[in-house]
Tab-separated table of C-alpha atoms in Angstrom:
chain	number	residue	atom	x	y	z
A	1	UNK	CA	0.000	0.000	0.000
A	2	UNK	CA	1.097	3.330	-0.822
A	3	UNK	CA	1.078	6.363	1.250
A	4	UNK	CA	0.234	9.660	-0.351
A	5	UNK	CA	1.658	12.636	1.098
A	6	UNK	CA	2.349	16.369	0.319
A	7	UNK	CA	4.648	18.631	0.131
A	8	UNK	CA	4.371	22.258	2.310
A	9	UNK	CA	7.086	23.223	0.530
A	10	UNK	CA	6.129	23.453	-3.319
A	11	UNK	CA	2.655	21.636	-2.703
A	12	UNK	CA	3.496	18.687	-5.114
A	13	UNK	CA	1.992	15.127	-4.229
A	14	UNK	CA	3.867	12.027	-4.496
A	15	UNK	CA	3.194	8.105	-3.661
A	16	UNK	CA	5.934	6.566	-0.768
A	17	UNK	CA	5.823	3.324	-0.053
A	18	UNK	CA	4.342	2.237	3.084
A	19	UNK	CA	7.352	0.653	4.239
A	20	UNK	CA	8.718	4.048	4.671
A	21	UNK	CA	6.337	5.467	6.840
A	22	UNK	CA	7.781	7.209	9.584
A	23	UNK	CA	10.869	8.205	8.024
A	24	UNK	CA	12.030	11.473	5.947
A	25	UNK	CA	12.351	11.968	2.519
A	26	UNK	CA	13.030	13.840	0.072
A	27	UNK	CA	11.049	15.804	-2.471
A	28	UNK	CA	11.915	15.557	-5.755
A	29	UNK	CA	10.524	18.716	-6.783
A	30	UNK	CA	12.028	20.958	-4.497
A	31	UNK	CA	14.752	18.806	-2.525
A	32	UNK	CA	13.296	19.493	0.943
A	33	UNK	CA	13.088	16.938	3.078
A	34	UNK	CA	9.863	15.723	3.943
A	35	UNK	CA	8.481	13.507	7.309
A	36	UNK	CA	6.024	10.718	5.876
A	37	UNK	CA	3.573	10.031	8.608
A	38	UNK	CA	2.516	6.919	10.277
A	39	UNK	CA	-0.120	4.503	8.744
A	40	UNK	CA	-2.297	5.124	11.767
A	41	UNK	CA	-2.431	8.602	11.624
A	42	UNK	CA	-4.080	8.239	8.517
A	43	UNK	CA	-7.615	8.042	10.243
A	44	UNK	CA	-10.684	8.904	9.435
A	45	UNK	CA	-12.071	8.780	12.917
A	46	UNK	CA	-9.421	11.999	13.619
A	47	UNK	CA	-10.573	13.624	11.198
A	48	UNK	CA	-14.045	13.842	13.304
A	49	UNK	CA	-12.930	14.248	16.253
A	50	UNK	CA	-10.943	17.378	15.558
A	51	UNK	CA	-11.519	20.595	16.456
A	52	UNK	CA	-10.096	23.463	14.997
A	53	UNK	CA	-7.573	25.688	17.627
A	54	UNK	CA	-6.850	29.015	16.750
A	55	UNK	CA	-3.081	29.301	17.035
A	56	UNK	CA	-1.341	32.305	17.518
A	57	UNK	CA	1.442	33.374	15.031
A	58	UNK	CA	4.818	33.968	16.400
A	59	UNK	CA	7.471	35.019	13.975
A	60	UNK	CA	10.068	31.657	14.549
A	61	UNK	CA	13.459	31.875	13.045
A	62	UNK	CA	14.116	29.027	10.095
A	63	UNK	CA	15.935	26.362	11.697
A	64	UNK	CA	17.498	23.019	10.076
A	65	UNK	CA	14.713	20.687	11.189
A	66	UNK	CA	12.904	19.223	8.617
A	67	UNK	CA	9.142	20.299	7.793
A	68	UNK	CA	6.485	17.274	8.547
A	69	UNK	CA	4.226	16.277	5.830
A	70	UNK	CA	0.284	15.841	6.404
A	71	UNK	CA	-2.163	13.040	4.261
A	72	UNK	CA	-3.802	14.897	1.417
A	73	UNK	CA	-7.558	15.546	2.581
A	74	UNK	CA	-6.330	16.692	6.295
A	75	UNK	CA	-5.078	19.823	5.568
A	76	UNK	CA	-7.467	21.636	7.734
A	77	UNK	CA	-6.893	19.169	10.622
A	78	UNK	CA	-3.057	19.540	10.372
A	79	UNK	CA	-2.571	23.772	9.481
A	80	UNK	CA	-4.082	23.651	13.271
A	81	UNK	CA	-1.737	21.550	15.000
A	82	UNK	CA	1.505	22.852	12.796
A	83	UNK	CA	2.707	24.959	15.276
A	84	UNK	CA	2.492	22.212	18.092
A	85	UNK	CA	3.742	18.851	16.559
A	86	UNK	CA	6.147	20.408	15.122
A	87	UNK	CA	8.692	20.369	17.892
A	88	UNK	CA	8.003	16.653	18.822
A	89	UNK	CA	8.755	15.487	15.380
A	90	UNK	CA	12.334	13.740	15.148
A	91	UNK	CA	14.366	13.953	12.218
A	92	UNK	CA	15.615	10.971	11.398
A	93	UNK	CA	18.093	9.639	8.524
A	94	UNK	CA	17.160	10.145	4.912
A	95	UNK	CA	16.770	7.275	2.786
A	96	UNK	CA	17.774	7.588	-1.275
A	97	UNK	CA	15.151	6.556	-3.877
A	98	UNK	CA	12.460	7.076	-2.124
A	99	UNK	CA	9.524	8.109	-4.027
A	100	UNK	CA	10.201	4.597	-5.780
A	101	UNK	CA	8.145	2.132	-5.401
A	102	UNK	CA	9.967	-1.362	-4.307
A	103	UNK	CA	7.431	-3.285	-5.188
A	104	UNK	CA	7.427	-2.890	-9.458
A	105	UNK	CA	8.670	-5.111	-11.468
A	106	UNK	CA	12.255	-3.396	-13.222
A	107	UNK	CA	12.799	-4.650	-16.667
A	108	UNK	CA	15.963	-6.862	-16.728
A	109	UNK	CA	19.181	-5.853	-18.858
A	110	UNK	CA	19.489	-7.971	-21.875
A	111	UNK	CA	22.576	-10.126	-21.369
A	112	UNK	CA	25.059	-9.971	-24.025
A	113	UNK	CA	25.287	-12.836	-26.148
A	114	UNK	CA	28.060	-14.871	-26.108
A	115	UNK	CA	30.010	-15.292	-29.251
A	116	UNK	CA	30.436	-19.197	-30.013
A	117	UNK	CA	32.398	-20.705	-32.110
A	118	UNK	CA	32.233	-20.024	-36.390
A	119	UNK	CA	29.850	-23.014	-37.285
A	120	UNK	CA	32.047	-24.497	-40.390
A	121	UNK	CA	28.650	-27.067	-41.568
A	122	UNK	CA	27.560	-24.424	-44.259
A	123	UNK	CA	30.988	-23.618	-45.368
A	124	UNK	CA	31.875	-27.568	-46.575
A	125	UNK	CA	28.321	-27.901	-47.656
A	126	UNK	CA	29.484	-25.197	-50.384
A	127	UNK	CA	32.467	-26.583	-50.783
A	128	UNK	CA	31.487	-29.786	-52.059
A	129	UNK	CA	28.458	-28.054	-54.021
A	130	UNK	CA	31.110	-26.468	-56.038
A	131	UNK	CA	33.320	-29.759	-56.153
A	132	UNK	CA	30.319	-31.613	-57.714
A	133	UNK	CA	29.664	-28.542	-60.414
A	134	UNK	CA	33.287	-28.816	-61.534
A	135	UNK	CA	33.008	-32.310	-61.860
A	136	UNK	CA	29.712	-32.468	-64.012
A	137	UNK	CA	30.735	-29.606	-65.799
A	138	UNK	CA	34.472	-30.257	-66.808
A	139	UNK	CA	35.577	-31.622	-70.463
A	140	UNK	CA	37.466	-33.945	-70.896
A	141	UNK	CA	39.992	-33.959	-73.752
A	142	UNK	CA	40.483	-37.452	-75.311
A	143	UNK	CA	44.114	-37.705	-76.735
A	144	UNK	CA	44.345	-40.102	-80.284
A	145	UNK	CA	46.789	-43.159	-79.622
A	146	UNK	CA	48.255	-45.073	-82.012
A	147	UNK	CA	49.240	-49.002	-81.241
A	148	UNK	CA	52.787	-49.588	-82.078
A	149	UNK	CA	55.317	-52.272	-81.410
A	150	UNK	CA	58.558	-51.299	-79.199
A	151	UNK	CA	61.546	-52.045	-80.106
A	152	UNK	CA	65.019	-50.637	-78.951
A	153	UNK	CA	68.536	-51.312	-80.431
A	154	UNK	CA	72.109	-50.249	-80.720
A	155	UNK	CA	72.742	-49.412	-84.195
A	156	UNK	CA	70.074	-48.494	-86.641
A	157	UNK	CA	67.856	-51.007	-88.186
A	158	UNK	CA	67.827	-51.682	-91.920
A	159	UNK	CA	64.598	-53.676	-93.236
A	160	UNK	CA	64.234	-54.598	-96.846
A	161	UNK	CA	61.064	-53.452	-98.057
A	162	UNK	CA	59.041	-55.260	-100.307
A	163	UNK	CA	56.394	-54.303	-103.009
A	164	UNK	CA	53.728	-55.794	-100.480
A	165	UNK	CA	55.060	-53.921	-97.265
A	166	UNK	CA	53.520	-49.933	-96.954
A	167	UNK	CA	55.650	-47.339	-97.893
A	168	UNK	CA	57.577	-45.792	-94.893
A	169	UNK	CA	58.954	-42.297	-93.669
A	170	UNK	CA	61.545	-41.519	-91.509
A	171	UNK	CA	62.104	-38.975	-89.185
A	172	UNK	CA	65.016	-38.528	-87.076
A	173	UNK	CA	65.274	-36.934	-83.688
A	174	UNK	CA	68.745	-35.477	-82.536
A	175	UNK	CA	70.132	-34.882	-79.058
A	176	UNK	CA	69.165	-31.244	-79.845
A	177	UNK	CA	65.629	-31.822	-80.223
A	178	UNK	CA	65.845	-31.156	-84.382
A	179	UNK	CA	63.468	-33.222	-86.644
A	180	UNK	CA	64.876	-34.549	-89.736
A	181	UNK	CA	62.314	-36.255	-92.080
A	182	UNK	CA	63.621	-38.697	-95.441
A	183	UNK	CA	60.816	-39.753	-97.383
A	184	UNK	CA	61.458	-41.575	-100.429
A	185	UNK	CA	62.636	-38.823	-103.076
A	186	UNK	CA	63.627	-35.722	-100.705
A	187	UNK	CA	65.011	-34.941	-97.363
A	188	UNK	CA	64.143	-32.210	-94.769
A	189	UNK	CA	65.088	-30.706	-91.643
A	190	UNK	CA	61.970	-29.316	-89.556
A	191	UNK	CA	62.568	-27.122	-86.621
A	192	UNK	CA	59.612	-27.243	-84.734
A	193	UNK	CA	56.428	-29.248	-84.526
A	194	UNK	CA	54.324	-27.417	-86.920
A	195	UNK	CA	56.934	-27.475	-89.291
A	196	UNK	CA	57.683	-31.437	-88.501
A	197	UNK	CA	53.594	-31.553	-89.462
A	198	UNK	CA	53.685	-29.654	-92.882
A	199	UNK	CA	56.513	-31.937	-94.039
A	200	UNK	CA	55.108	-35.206	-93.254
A	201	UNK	CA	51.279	-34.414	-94.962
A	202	UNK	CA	53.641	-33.625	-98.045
A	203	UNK	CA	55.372	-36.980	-97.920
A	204	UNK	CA	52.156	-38.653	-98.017
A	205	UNK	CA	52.389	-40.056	-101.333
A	206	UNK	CA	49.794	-43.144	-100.798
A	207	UNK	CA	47.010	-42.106	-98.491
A	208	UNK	CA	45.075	-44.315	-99.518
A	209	UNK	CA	46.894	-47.509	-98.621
A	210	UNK	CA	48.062	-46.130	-95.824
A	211	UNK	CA	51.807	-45.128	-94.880
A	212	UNK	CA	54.213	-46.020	-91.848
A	213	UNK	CA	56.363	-43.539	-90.124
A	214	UNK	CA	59.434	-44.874	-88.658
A	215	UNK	CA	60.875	-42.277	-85.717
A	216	UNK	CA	64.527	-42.874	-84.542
A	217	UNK	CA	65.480	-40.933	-81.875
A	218	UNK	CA	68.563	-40.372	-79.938
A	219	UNK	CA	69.057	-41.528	-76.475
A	220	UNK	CA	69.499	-37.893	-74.869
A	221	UNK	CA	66.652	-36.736	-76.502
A	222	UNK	CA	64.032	-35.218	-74.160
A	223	UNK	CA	60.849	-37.506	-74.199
A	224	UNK	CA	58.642	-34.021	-75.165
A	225	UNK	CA	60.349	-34.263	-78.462
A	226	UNK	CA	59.348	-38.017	-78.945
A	227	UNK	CA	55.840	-36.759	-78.354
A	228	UNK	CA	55.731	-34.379	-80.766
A	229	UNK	CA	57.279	-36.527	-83.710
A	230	UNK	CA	54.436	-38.914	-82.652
A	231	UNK	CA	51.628	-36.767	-82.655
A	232	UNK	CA	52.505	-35.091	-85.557
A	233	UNK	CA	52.582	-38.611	-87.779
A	234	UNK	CA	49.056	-38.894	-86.224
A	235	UNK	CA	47.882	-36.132	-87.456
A	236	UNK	CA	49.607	-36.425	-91.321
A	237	UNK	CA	47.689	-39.634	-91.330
A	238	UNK	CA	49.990	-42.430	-90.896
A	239	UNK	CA	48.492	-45.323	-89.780
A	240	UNK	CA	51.351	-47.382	-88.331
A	241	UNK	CA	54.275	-45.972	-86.074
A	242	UNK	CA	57.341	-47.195	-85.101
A	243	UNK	CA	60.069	-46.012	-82.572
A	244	UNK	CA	63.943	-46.909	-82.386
A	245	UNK	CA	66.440	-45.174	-79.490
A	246	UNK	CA	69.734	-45.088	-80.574
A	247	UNK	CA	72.944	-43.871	-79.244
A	248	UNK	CA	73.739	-41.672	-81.916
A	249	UNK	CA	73.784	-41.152	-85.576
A	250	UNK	CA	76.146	-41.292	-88.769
């Protein structure tokens, strides 16, 4: 229950607390401190039973005691007995806050969240969304192959060719990486495999039957230039390849 009292001072009302009763304030309008009364003088019995006293007024020098409050609705009751109850009143000490009621509910402070760790789920999700695009979506490059006996010796090989046999082409691969192609009316030396390309589609002289490309290359030859002498008969058309390391060369 709250107890309503009133200010002489700057005649503002405010709402204590009933716990407080008996004590002084302080009023918030006018920072003078103010005597709450008791819960039983709050009567309405006194209020009957009263009788007004004409006081007479003595001119009283301010002093440092603090000025009682009265109930609002016995103002009449307590202008009469200012004078009197004034000097039995005790000061006594001053509590802060008041005029605030203990009894409401005060909205709690948010607590901070706390910052857990980075969740790392959506992150491989992604990562193996994107693994199974690339996969779908890559091309794949098939590379033409040509089957082809191996055979390795020390000196060159010499075969007799007969009329049956298909026509052959040479091409000879250096230490160096330089391309020398003999076909059977010219010689060449290609730099290069473009170059090493051009000359074998010109010594194509029966496409039809097909033609065999022989490739001798030398021992400290890098394989890259192997590769190219192959690929490039591939793609002039021969149909049958043949490789021979050697040591070295006439």
């Amino acid at each position: 229950m709250a107890i309503e009292v009133q200010c002489i001072q700057c005649g503002s009302t405010h709402q204590v607390n009933d716990r407080l009763a008996g004590r002084t304030v302080r009023c918030p309008e006018c920072d003078t401190a103010v005597h709450v009364p008791e819960v039983d003088l709050v009567n309405p019995a006194d209020e009957v039973a009263a009788e007004i006293v004409e006081v007479e007024i003595v001119d009283v020098e301010p002093d440092s005691e603090p000025i009682a409050a009265m109930p609002v609705g016995h103002n009449e009751h307590a202008v009469g007995q200012h004078g009197a109850g004034k000097a039995d009143i005790t000061p006594e000490p001053i509590t802060p806050g008041i005029l605030e009621d203990e009894d409401s509910d005060a909205i709690p402070r948010r607590k901070p969240r706390e910052d857990d760790e980075l969740d790392m789920t959506p992150m491989v999700d992604v990562t193996f969304l994107l693994l199974i695009f690339f996969m779908v979506t890559a091309s794949f490059s098939l590379q033409k192959s040509v089957e082809m006996p191996r055979q390795q010796s020390d000196a060159q090989s010499h075969q007799t060719i007969d009329e049956d046999q298909l026509e052959t082409v040479e091409v000879q691969i250096d230490d160096r990486g330089s391309f020398l192609v003999m076909a059977k009316d010219w010689e060449r030396e290609t730099p290069g495999k473009q170059n090493l390309t051009l000359a074998l589609k010109s010594a194509m002289t029966n496409a039809n039957e097909g033609m065999k490309l022989i490739i001798t290359v030398h021992e400290m030859a890098k394989l890259q230039y192997l590769v190219d002498a192959m690929d490039s008969g591939t793609i002039a058309g021969f149909t049958e390849l043949q490789v021979t390391q050697v040591d070295g060369f006439d």
